[in-house]
Short mmCIF file of C-alpha atoms in Angstrom, two decimals:
data_model
loop_
_atom_site.label_atom_id
_atom_site.label_comp_id
_atom_site.label_asym_id
_atom_site.label_seq_id
_atom_site.Cartn_x
_atom_site.Cartn_y
_atom_site.Cartn_z
CA UNK A 1 19.19 23.31 1.91
CA UNK A 2 15.42 24.54 1.40
CA UNK A 3 13.23 26.03 3.83
CA UNK A 4 10.90 23.23 5.10
CA UNK A 5 8.70 25.60 7.13
CA UNK A 6 7.42 26.72 3.84
CA UNK A 7 3.77 25.35 2.63
CA UNK A 8 3.54 26.94 -0.96
CA UNK A 9 0.22 25.28 -1.95
CA UNK A 10 -1.51 25.57 1.37
CA UNK A 11 -0.29 29.12 1.58
CA UNK A 12 -1.53 30.02 -2.01
CA UNK A 13 -5.00 28.04 -1.24
CA UNK A 14 -5.50 30.27 2.07
CA UNK A 15 -4.63 33.44 0.08
CA UNK A 16 -7.02 32.41 -2.80
CA UNK A 17 -9.81 32.04 0.24
CA UNK A 18 -9.18 35.35 1.34
CA UNK A 19 -9.80 37.04 -1.97
CA UNK A 20 -13.49 35.81 -1.79
CA UNK A 21 -13.18 35.36 -5.67
CA UNK A 22 -16.68 35.26 -7.53
CA UNK A 23 -16.33 31.57 -9.19
CA UNK A 24 -17.36 31.04 -12.79
CA UNK A 25 -15.31 27.83 -13.37
CA UNK A 26 -15.82 24.21 -12.03
CA UNK A 27 -16.57 22.48 -9.77
CA UNK A 28 -20.25 23.42 -9.98
CA UNK A 29 -21.11 23.66 -6.47
CA UNK A 30 -19.52 27.16 -6.34
CA UNK A 31 -17.72 27.22 -2.97
CA UNK A 32 -20.42 25.26 -1.49
CA UNK A 33 -23.48 27.13 -2.70
CA UNK A 34 -24.77 24.58 -4.62
CA UNK A 35 -24.22 21.81 -2.23
CA UNK A 36 -25.62 23.56 1.08
CA UNK A 37 -26.24 20.36 3.17
CA UNK A 38 -22.67 19.09 2.72
CA UNK A 39 -21.32 22.57 3.34
CA UNK A 40 -23.33 22.95 6.52
CA UNK A 41 -21.94 19.85 7.98
CA UNK A 42 -18.28 20.02 6.88
CA UNK A 43 -17.87 23.87 6.96
CA UNK A 44 -17.07 26.68 4.52
CA UNK A 45 -13.23 26.41 4.35
CA UNK A 46 -13.53 22.75 2.82
CA UNK A 47 -16.09 23.81 0.24
CA UNK A 48 -14.39 27.03 -0.71
CA UNK A 49 -11.22 25.50 -1.19
CA UNK A 50 -12.49 22.67 -3.26
CA UNK A 51 -11.62 24.31 -6.38
CA UNK A 52 -10.15 23.76 -9.89
CA UNK A 53 -6.73 24.43 -11.20
CA UNK A 54 -5.85 27.94 -11.95
CA UNK A 55 -2.89 30.14 -12.36
CA UNK A 56 -2.73 31.44 -8.56
CA UNK A 57 -2.61 27.68 -7.53
CA UNK A 58 -0.53 26.05 -10.21
CA UNK A 59 -1.51 22.93 -12.58
CA UNK A 60 -0.53 19.62 -11.12
CA UNK A 61 0.07 18.19 -14.82
CA UNK A 62 2.88 20.83 -15.59
CA UNK A 63 3.57 22.76 -12.36
CA UNK A 64 5.56 26.02 -12.77
CA UNK A 65 4.91 27.80 -9.48
CA UNK A 66 3.54 26.96 -6.08
CA UNK A 67 3.10 23.13 -6.82
CA UNK A 68 6.49 22.92 -8.46
CA UNK A 69 8.16 24.66 -5.29
CA UNK A 70 6.12 22.24 -2.89
CA UNK A 71 7.44 19.06 -4.90
CA UNK A 72 10.94 20.29 -4.81
CA UNK A 73 10.46 20.61 -0.93
CA UNK A 74 8.94 16.99 -1.00
CA UNK A 75 11.91 15.59 -2.73
CA UNK A 76 14.47 17.20 -0.64
CA UNK A 77 12.60 15.97 2.48
CA UNK A 78 12.65 12.47 1.38
CA UNK A 79 16.04 12.57 -0.10
CA UNK A 80 15.06 12.22 -3.94
CA UNK A 81 16.06 14.16 -6.75
CA UNK A 82 12.25 14.66 -7.86
CA UNK A 83 9.07 14.27 -6.10
CA UNK A 84 5.57 14.24 -7.46
CA UNK A 85 2.33 14.86 -5.99
CA UNK A 86 -0.26 11.89 -6.73
CA UNK A 87 -3.89 12.33 -6.26
CA UNK A 88 -4.85 9.12 -7.65
CA UNK A 89 -3.46 7.00 -4.55
CA UNK A 90 -0.47 5.01 -4.15
CA UNK A 91 -1.82 2.27 -6.53
CA UNK A 92 -1.42 4.89 -9.44
CA UNK A 93 2.23 5.71 -8.15
CA UNK A 94 3.07 1.98 -8.36
CA UNK A 95 1.45 1.95 -11.89
CA UNK A 96 3.76 4.85 -12.90
CA UNK A 97 6.66 3.17 -11.58
CA UNK A 98 6.07 -0.09 -13.86
CA UNK A 99 4.81 1.75 -16.74
CA UNK A 100 7.90 4.11 -16.76
CA UNK A 101 10.45 1.51 -16.83
CA UNK A 102 8.98 -1.64 -18.76
CA UNK A 103 6.56 -2.34 -21.60
CA UNK A 104 5.27 -4.96 -24.03
CA UNK A 105 7.23 -8.21 -23.64
CA UNK A 106 9.53 -6.67 -21.16
CA UNK A 107 10.24 -8.80 -18.04
CA UNK A 108 9.85 -7.61 -14.41
CA UNK A 109 10.86 -9.26 -11.25
CA UNK A 110 8.19 -8.93 -8.37
CA UNK A 111 7.13 -10.70 -5.12
CA UNK A 112 4.10 -13.08 -5.39
CA UNK A 113 2.53 -11.08 -2.67
CA UNK A 114 2.50 -7.93 -4.67
CA UNK A 115 -0.50 -5.40 -4.53
CA UNK A 116 -3.05 -5.70 -7.14
CA UNK A 117 -2.02 -2.07 -8.54
CA UNK A 118 1.16 -3.72 -9.96
CA UNK A 119 -0.98 -6.68 -11.64
CA UNK A 120 -3.05 -3.92 -13.16
CA UNK A 121 0.07 -2.00 -14.38
CA UNK A 122 1.19 -5.12 -16.26
CA UNK A 123 -1.97 -5.17 -18.04
CA UNK A 124 -1.61 -1.69 -19.22
CA UNK A 125 1.87 -2.03 -19.85
CA UNK A 126 1.92 -5.62 -21.41
CA UNK A 127 5.01 -6.52 -19.51
CA UNK A 128 5.63 -10.23 -18.53
CA UNK A 129 5.97 -10.88 -14.59
CA UNK A 130 8.54 -13.12 -13.23
CA UNK A 131 7.58 -13.80 -9.59
CA UNK A 132 9.66 -14.33 -6.47
CA UNK A 133 8.18 -16.52 -3.76
CA UNK A 134 8.02 -14.60 -0.40
CA UNK A 135 8.80 -16.47 2.93
CA UNK A 136 5.79 -17.92 4.20
CA UNK A 137 4.92 -17.96 7.95
CA UNK A 138 2.77 -21.06 9.07
CA UNK A 139 1.70 -19.62 12.48
CA UNK A 140 0.52 -16.10 11.19
CA UNK A 141 -0.65 -17.54 7.99
CA UNK A 142 0.82 -14.84 5.97
CA UNK A 143 3.58 -14.17 3.55
CA UNK A 144 6.58 -12.12 4.71
CA UNK A 145 9.29 -10.50 2.25
CA UNK A 146 11.46 -11.79 -0.29
CA UNK A 147 15.08 -12.48 0.27
CA UNK A 148 18.24 -11.77 -1.81
CA UNK A 149 18.61 -15.56 -2.73
CA UNK A 150 14.96 -15.43 -4.11
CA UNK A 151 15.69 -12.47 -6.37
CA UNK A 152 19.01 -14.14 -7.35
CA UNK A 153 17.07 -17.26 -8.45
CA UNK A 154 14.49 -15.28 -10.33
CA UNK A 155 17.17 -13.40 -12.05
CA UNK A 156 19.21 -16.36 -12.94
CA UNK A 157 16.01 -17.79 -14.68
CA UNK A 158 15.40 -14.69 -16.36
CA UNK A 159 18.55 -12.43 -16.67
CA UNK A 160 16.78 -10.30 -19.47
CA UNK A 161 14.57 -8.89 -16.63
CA UNK A 162 14.60 -4.89 -16.84
CA UNK A 163 13.34 -4.03 -13.31
CA UNK A 164 12.82 -5.39 -9.85
CA UNK A 165 9.63 -4.35 -7.66
CA UNK A 166 10.47 -4.72 -3.80
CA UNK A 167 7.84 -4.07 -0.97
CA UNK A 168 9.17 -1.96 1.87
CA UNK A 169 7.62 -3.14 4.32
CA UNK A 170 4.80 -5.84 3.81
CA UNK A 171 1.37 -5.22 5.11
CA UNK A 172 2.31 -7.10 8.37
CA UNK A 173 5.77 -5.26 8.88
CA UNK A 174 8.33 -7.40 7.34
CA UNK A 175 11.33 -5.79 5.66
CA UNK A 176 13.96 -7.18 3.34
CA UNK A 177 17.64 -6.41 3.14
CA UNK A 178 16.79 -3.46 0.77
CA UNK A 179 20.19 -1.89 0.32
CA UNK A 180 21.69 -5.27 -0.79
CA UNK A 181 18.74 -6.12 -3.09
CA UNK A 182 19.08 -2.57 -4.70
CA UNK A 183 22.77 -2.84 -5.24
CA UNK A 184 22.16 -6.26 -6.62
CA UNK A 185 19.73 -4.69 -9.22
CA UNK A 186 21.84 -1.88 -10.29
CA UNK A 187 24.76 -4.36 -10.65
CA UNK A 188 22.83 -6.31 -13.03
CA UNK A 189 21.41 -3.01 -14.79
CA UNK A 190 17.88 -3.40 -13.40
CA UNK A 191 15.85 -0.74 -12.24
CA UNK A 192 14.94 -1.07 -8.56
CA UNK A 193 11.25 0.04 -7.67
CA UNK A 194 10.01 0.25 -4.17
CA UNK A 195 6.53 -0.08 -3.26
CA UNK A 196 6.54 1.98 0.01
CA UNK A 197 3.07 2.28 0.64
CA UNK A 198 3.20 1.21 4.37
CA UNK A 199 6.63 2.85 4.89
CA UNK A 200 6.55 6.64 4.23
CA UNK A 201 7.63 7.14 7.90
CA UNK A 202 10.77 5.16 7.44
CA UNK A 203 12.94 7.94 6.16
CA UNK A 204 12.32 10.30 9.14
CA UNK A 205 13.56 8.32 12.02
CA UNK A 206 16.83 6.20 12.11
CA UNK A 207 15.15 3.61 14.41
CA UNK A 208 13.15 2.28 11.27
CA UNK A 209 14.43 0.33 8.58
CA UNK A 210 15.97 2.17 5.50
CA UNK A 211 13.72 3.89 2.99
CA UNK A 212 13.67 3.09 -0.61
CA UNK A 213 15.45 6.50 -1.34
CA UNK A 214 18.04 5.77 1.31
CA UNK A 215 18.81 2.34 -0.24
CA UNK A 216 19.46 4.12 -3.74
CA UNK A 217 16.31 2.91 -5.24
CA UNK A 218 15.38 4.42 -8.52
CA UNK A 219 11.90 5.13 -7.76
CA UNK A 220 9.31 4.64 -4.64
CA UNK A 221 5.82 5.24 -4.14
CA UNK A 222 5.27 6.31 -0.73
CA UNK A 223 1.61 6.43 0.77
CA UNK A 224 1.66 9.80 2.86
CA UNK A 225 -2.09 9.16 3.71
CA UNK A 226 -1.36 5.93 5.27
CA UNK A 227 1.40 6.92 7.58
CA UNK A 228 2.46 10.10 6.96
CA UNK A 229 -0.70 12.27 7.92
CA UNK A 230 -2.05 13.42 4.65
CA UNK A 231 -5.60 12.92 3.38
CA UNK A 232 -6.98 9.51 2.14
CA UNK A 233 -6.00 9.16 -1.56
CA UNK A 234 -2.93 11.58 -1.58
CA UNK A 235 0.46 10.05 -2.41
CA UNK A 236 3.76 10.60 -3.57
CA UNK A 237 6.20 9.11 -6.24
CA UNK A 238 9.92 9.99 -5.49
CA UNK A 239 12.74 9.46 -8.19
CA UNK A 240 16.41 9.07 -8.17
CA UNK A 241 17.34 10.61 -11.86
CA UNK A 242 20.71 8.45 -12.15
CA UNK A 243 19.03 6.23 -14.43
CA UNK A 244 15.56 7.93 -15.16
CA UNK A 245 14.43 11.01 -16.73
CA UNK A 246 12.16 12.86 -14.57
CA UNK A 247 10.53 14.65 -17.30
CA UNK A 248 9.70 11.20 -19.14
CA UNK A 249 8.39 9.97 -15.53
CA UNK A 250 6.17 13.18 -15.72
CA UNK A 251 4.68 12.24 -18.87
CA UNK A 252 3.84 8.99 -17.97
CA UNK A 253 2.13 10.40 -14.76
CA UNK A 254 0.08 12.63 -17.01
CA UNK A 255 -1.12 9.66 -19.00
CA UNK A 256 -3.64 8.69 -16.27
CA UNK A 257 -3.53 11.14 -13.42
CA UNK A 258 -6.75 13.26 -13.28
CA UNK A 259 -6.60 16.64 -15.07
CA UNK A 260 -9.06 17.80 -12.21
CA UNK A 261 -7.04 17.34 -9.06
CA UNK A 262 -8.35 18.10 -5.62
CA UNK A 263 -6.60 20.78 -3.92
CA UNK A 264 -7.64 19.59 -0.61
CA UNK A 265 -5.60 16.45 -1.21
CA UNK A 266 -2.48 18.51 -2.53
CA UNK A 267 -2.74 21.11 0.26
CA UNK A 268 -2.69 18.00 2.73
CA UNK A 269 0.45 16.53 1.02
CA UNK A 270 2.14 19.85 1.38
CA UNK A 271 1.37 20.23 5.21
CA UNK A 272 2.11 16.47 5.81
CA UNK A 273 5.70 16.95 4.20
CA UNK A 274 6.13 20.08 6.53
CA UNK A 275 5.28 18.05 9.48
CA UNK A 276 7.37 14.92 8.68
CA UNK A 277 10.48 17.16 7.81
CA UNK A 278 10.22 19.35 10.90
CA UNK A 279 8.69 17.22 13.57
CA UNK A 280 8.83 13.55 11.97
CA UNK A 281 11.55 12.34 14.04
CA UNK A 282 10.13 13.35 17.41
CA UNK A 283 6.32 12.23 16.56
CA UNK A 284 7.89 8.86 15.35
CA UNK A 285 9.98 8.34 18.66
CA UNK A 286 6.61 8.80 20.65
CA UNK A 287 4.78 6.34 18.25
CA UNK A 288 7.79 3.80 18.62
CA UNK A 289 7.07 4.02 22.49
CA UNK A 290 3.38 3.74 22.01
CA UNK A 291 3.97 0.59 19.90
CA UNK A 292 6.36 -0.98 22.32
CA UNK A 293 3.88 -0.32 25.18
CA UNK A 294 1.21 -1.83 23.19
CA UNK A 295 2.69 -4.91 22.00
CA UNK A 296 3.92 -5.93 25.70
CA UNK A 297 0.66 -5.33 26.90
CA UNK A 298 -0.84 -7.51 24.41
CA UNK A 299 1.66 -10.42 24.49
CA UNK A 300 0.79 -10.62 28.42
CA UNK A 301 -2.92 -11.33 27.54
CA UNK A 302 -3.79 -15.16 27.19
CA UNK A 303 -4.34 -16.13 23.69
CA UNK A 304 -2.92 -13.29 22.29
CA UNK A 305 0.26 -12.76 20.24
CA UNK A 306 1.55 -9.65 18.59
CA UNK A 307 4.64 -10.31 16.17
CA UNK A 308 7.59 -8.18 16.96
CA UNK A 309 11.21 -7.34 16.53
CA UNK A 310 11.99 -10.96 18.13
CA UNK A 311 11.04 -12.08 14.40
CA UNK A 312 14.12 -10.29 13.14
CA UNK A 313 16.29 -12.89 11.35
CA UNK A 314 13.57 -15.33 10.59
CA UNK A 315 13.14 -15.84 6.78
CA UNK A 316 11.77 -13.12 4.98
CA UNK A 317 12.49 -10.51 8.02
CA UNK A 318 15.70 -8.88 7.72
CA UNK A 319 14.12 -5.97 9.70
CA UNK A 320 10.52 -5.33 11.11
CA UNK A 321 8.37 -2.13 11.21
CA UNK A 322 6.84 -2.12 14.88
CA UNK A 323 4.01 0.20 13.92
CA UNK A 324 2.45 -2.59 12.20
CA UNK A 325 0.49 -4.30 15.27
CA UNK A 326 -0.87 -7.61 14.32
CA UNK A 327 -2.99 -9.51 16.68
CA UNK A 328 -3.02 -13.24 16.35
CA UNK A 329 -6.00 -14.70 18.45
CA UNK A 330 -5.94 -18.36 17.05
CA UNK A 331 -4.63 -19.85 20.54
CA UNK A 332 -8.13 -18.53 22.04
CA UNK A 333 -10.18 -19.75 19.04
CA UNK A 334 -10.85 -16.76 17.20
CA UNK A 335 -9.83 -16.17 13.69
CA UNK A 336 -8.51 -12.91 12.59
CA UNK A 337 -11.79 -11.62 10.58
CA UNK A 338 -13.97 -12.59 13.93
CA UNK A 339 -11.68 -10.70 15.94
CA UNK A 340 -11.92 -7.94 13.57
CA UNK A 341 -15.55 -8.01 13.48
CA UNK A 342 -15.82 -8.31 17.21
CA UNK A 343 -13.59 -5.24 18.06
CA UNK A 344 -15.77 -3.21 15.64
CA UNK A 345 -19.07 -4.19 16.69
CA UNK A 346 -18.73 -4.64 20.45
CA UNK A 347 -16.00 -2.23 21.36
CA UNK A 348 -16.03 0.39 18.70
CA UNK A 349 -12.74 -0.32 17.56
CA UNK A 350 -11.78 -0.30 13.78
CA UNK A 351 -8.75 -2.32 12.92
CA UNK A 352 -7.16 -1.97 9.65
CA UNK A 353 -8.06 -5.52 8.50
CA UNK A 354 -8.61 -9.23 9.53
CA UNK A 355 -7.52 -12.43 7.84
CA UNK A 356 -7.45 -15.97 8.57
CA UNK A 357 -5.64 -15.79 11.93
CA UNK A 358 -4.74 -12.14 12.36
CA UNK A 359 -6.26 -8.70 12.88
CA UNK A 360 -3.98 -5.76 11.93
CA UNK A 361 -3.69 -2.25 13.77
CA UNK A 362 -1.76 0.32 11.98
CA UNK A 363 -0.13 2.80 14.53
CA UNK A 364 0.83 6.23 12.95
CA UNK A 365 1.35 9.94 13.95
CA UNK A 366 -2.26 10.26 15.25
CA UNK A 367 -2.27 7.55 17.67
CA UNK A 368 -1.45 8.00 21.54
CA UNK A 369 -1.54 5.67 24.50
CA UNK A 370 -5.43 6.30 25.03
CA UNK A 371 -5.90 4.50 21.56
CA UNK A 372 -3.80 1.39 22.43
CA UNK A 373 -5.33 1.49 26.21
CA UNK A 374 -8.72 0.89 24.66
CA UNK A 375 -7.55 -1.87 22.18
CA UNK A 376 -5.82 -3.66 25.29
CA UNK A 377 -8.64 -3.31 27.67
CA UNK A 378 -11.03 -4.85 24.65
CA UNK A 379 -8.79 -7.65 24.05
CA UNK A 380 -8.45 -8.53 27.74
CA UNK A 381 -12.15 -8.77 27.82
CA UNK A 382 -12.24 -10.89 24.91
CA UNK A 383 -9.80 -13.05 26.12
CA UNK A 384 -11.78 -13.82 29.27
CA UNK A 385 -14.75 -14.65 27.17
CA UNK A 386 -13.10 -16.86 24.47
CA UNK A 387 -10.93 -19.01 25.91
CA UNK A 388 -11.67 -21.96 23.28
CA UNK A 389 -9.65 -24.44 21.55
CA UNK A 390 -6.84 -23.32 19.20
CA UNK A 391 -7.91 -22.67 15.53
CA UNK A 392 -5.92 -24.67 13.07
CA UNK A 393 -7.36 -24.55 9.59
CA UNK A 394 -6.33 -27.61 7.35
CA UNK A 395 -2.88 -26.82 6.15
CA UNK A 396 -2.64 -25.89 2.78
CA UNK A 397 0.55 -26.97 0.62
CA UNK A 398 1.12 -23.61 -1.03
CA UNK A 399 2.26 -23.69 -4.58
CA UNK A 400 2.41 -20.53 -6.31
CA UNK A 401 0.67 -20.62 -9.89
CA UNK A 402 2.44 -20.83 -13.07
CA UNK A 403 2.29 -17.77 -15.25
CA UNK A 404 1.13 -18.94 -18.65
CA UNK A 405 -0.05 -15.73 -20.21
CA UNK A 406 0.79 -12.00 -19.45
CA UNK A 407 -1.94 -10.45 -17.61
CA UNK A 408 -2.60 -8.35 -20.58
CA UNK A 409 -3.19 -11.23 -22.63
CA UNK A 410 -5.36 -12.84 -20.17
CA UNK A 411 -7.40 -9.77 -19.69
CA UNK A 412 -8.24 -9.43 -23.38
CA UNK A 413 -8.52 -13.01 -24.10
CA UNK A 414 -11.83 -14.79 -24.98
CA UNK A 415 -13.42 -16.01 -21.42
CA UNK A 416 -15.94 -18.26 -19.85
CA UNK A 417 -17.31 -18.54 -16.52
CA UNK A 418 -17.11 -22.04 -14.85
CA UNK A 419 -17.62 -23.34 -11.00
CA UNK A 420 -14.72 -23.06 -8.91
CA UNK A 421 -14.35 -26.76 -8.29
CA UNK A 422 -13.97 -27.17 -12.20
CA UNK A 423 -11.15 -24.69 -12.45
CA UNK A 424 -8.13 -27.01 -11.81
CA UNK A 425 -5.65 -26.53 -14.49
CA UNK A 426 -7.35 -23.59 -16.32
CA UNK A 427 -5.70 -20.21 -16.75
CA UNK A 428 -7.56 -17.56 -14.80
CA UNK A 429 -9.02 -14.47 -16.60
CA UNK A 430 -9.53 -12.41 -13.50
CA UNK A 431 -7.66 -11.60 -10.35
CA UNK A 432 -9.21 -12.75 -7.15
CA UNK A 433 -7.65 -11.42 -3.91
CA UNK A 434 -8.27 -10.90 -0.08
CA UNK A 435 -8.69 -7.30 0.68
CA UNK A 436 -7.16 -5.45 2.38
CA UNK A 437 -4.39 -5.68 1.75
CA UNK A 438 -5.29 -6.41 -2.05
CA UNK A 439 -2.84 -9.40 -2.81
CA UNK A 440 -3.99 -11.82 -5.35
CA UNK A 441 -4.57 -15.60 -4.70
CA UNK A 442 -4.84 -16.10 -8.39
CA UNK A 443 -4.06 -13.43 -10.79
CA UNK A 444 -4.61 -12.92 -14.67
CA UNK A 445 -2.77 -15.50 -17.09
CA UNK A 446 -1.99 -17.95 -14.12
CA UNK A 447 -2.74 -21.60 -14.21
CA UNK A 448 -5.17 -22.35 -11.21
CA UNK A 449 -3.75 -25.18 -9.20
CA UNK A 450 -5.20 -27.23 -6.05
CA UNK A 451 -3.50 -24.85 -3.71
CA UNK A 452 -5.54 -21.82 -5.11
CA UNK A 453 -8.70 -23.44 -5.04
CA UNK A 454 -8.09 -24.60 -1.15
CA UNK A 455 -6.96 -20.93 -0.49
CA UNK A 456 -10.14 -19.51 -1.80
CA UNK A 457 -12.18 -22.14 0.05
CA UNK A 458 -10.47 -21.24 3.32
CA UNK A 459 -10.92 -17.48 2.90
CA UNK A 460 -14.67 -18.19 2.46
CA UNK A 461 -14.80 -20.46 5.52
CA UNK A 462 -13.00 -18.03 7.70
CA UNK A 463 -15.36 -15.12 6.33
CA UNK A 464 -12.33 -13.32 4.71
CA UNK A 465 -13.20 -10.50 2.18
CA UNK A 466 -12.73 -11.64 -1.23
CA UNK A 467 -12.70 -9.22 -4.08
CA UNK A 468 -11.61 -8.63 -7.70
CA UNK A 469 -13.87 -11.33 -9.32
CA UNK A 470 -17.16 -11.01 -10.99
CA UNK A 471 -18.73 -13.42 -8.88
CA UNK A 472 -18.71 -11.78 -5.35
CA UNK A 473 -19.14 -15.15 -3.59
CA UNK A 474 -16.33 -16.76 -5.62
CA UNK A 475 -18.60 -19.79 -6.50
CA UNK A 476 -17.41 -19.38 -10.09
CA UNK A 477 -14.32 -18.04 -11.79
CA UNK A 478 -13.71 -16.67 -15.28
CA UNK A 479 -11.20 -18.41 -17.20
CA UNK A 480 -9.56 -18.18 -20.71
CA UNK A 481 -11.62 -20.07 -22.96
#
């Protein structure tokens, strides 16, 4: 057992600052002297530790000292064989998993509600997507997780697939039967990859669903900055070396990860790992009590509903992450984006996202009862003021688009821009998604069907945030010529 009290990178950073080194390297602000206004606001320590790679602080692309030791501690804390610090966000960790396991012409099975980073990885790798259909929730208006049956169906149609990507959990907390799915992948000689962007905390308390490493996955991408306490953009990639070479994975990382990594990010990963390893269990017990308290109070407010553990057993919800506090207010006449805006503008409460019917709060290590009390009070006030008739948008007969070209082929194809209403049957040359969470409604290489057009119009009607296309209003779409 390693000493999880240690913080090799953070300790080296503090030692460097205490030496009062005269910097003739980059960055150009030279410990903040060249960015005085910023330094005056954020303080000396932050600017003095915004430094470049050097021997005392190790090198992220080829670590041999303090970063190597910190990554070893990371791997042990998460039950992995290898751990890698990622400073390009979990999007990059997801891309690394895909690029390390499939290449041009290979097939990879993934859920249709996968994050856009996976689609971007298909453009980079040239791999062919085989989509599984997640289970749909008509009341919430969202997709939940995939089932073993949906994986078996995809594999039966494409038995030459080389890898499977699983989301653990979805944005709204739905968890699949991960261990059974991972075992199926390995039985059929496929890599099991886990997008664990919203499940970093799973590994550190047995009351949560299994983590990717606990389930035996080959790789998992964990967003420590989302639910683990590190700074925004810092993440980690975890690896079991049974089927993959850790040195090769490092090479894939070094293809695209910056050669000028922020030590503020790296140091925060080091400290966040220590906190999770030593105190994560107790901290997460507290957050579970906060989540239960919040959910019970919200469900007692007229017109509000927060999905919880009662959903376990429904299609696509084998297990549930209670730290995902999704508030549905359609019964009081408010859609999710309206609630999202109202909470921010009138009550100074920033939710994670809003969609057609829901507004999502994410509870994590920094939350406490005072936070959720403010949210509960706001929802009670909103309930008194907005008891209107239930919102029921026209029901869309959801049909996932047909994949005609690989994302890479569509990305580089000759294109033209046409009005949205004229796109029926055309092949999309861009990826259009609601953000957050960044799940494509239509992606590169898919044939646009009536369901897609209706979804885009619904997002626009409900004031949802659409991104990814060249036309920010989505009045026109770029298609393959």
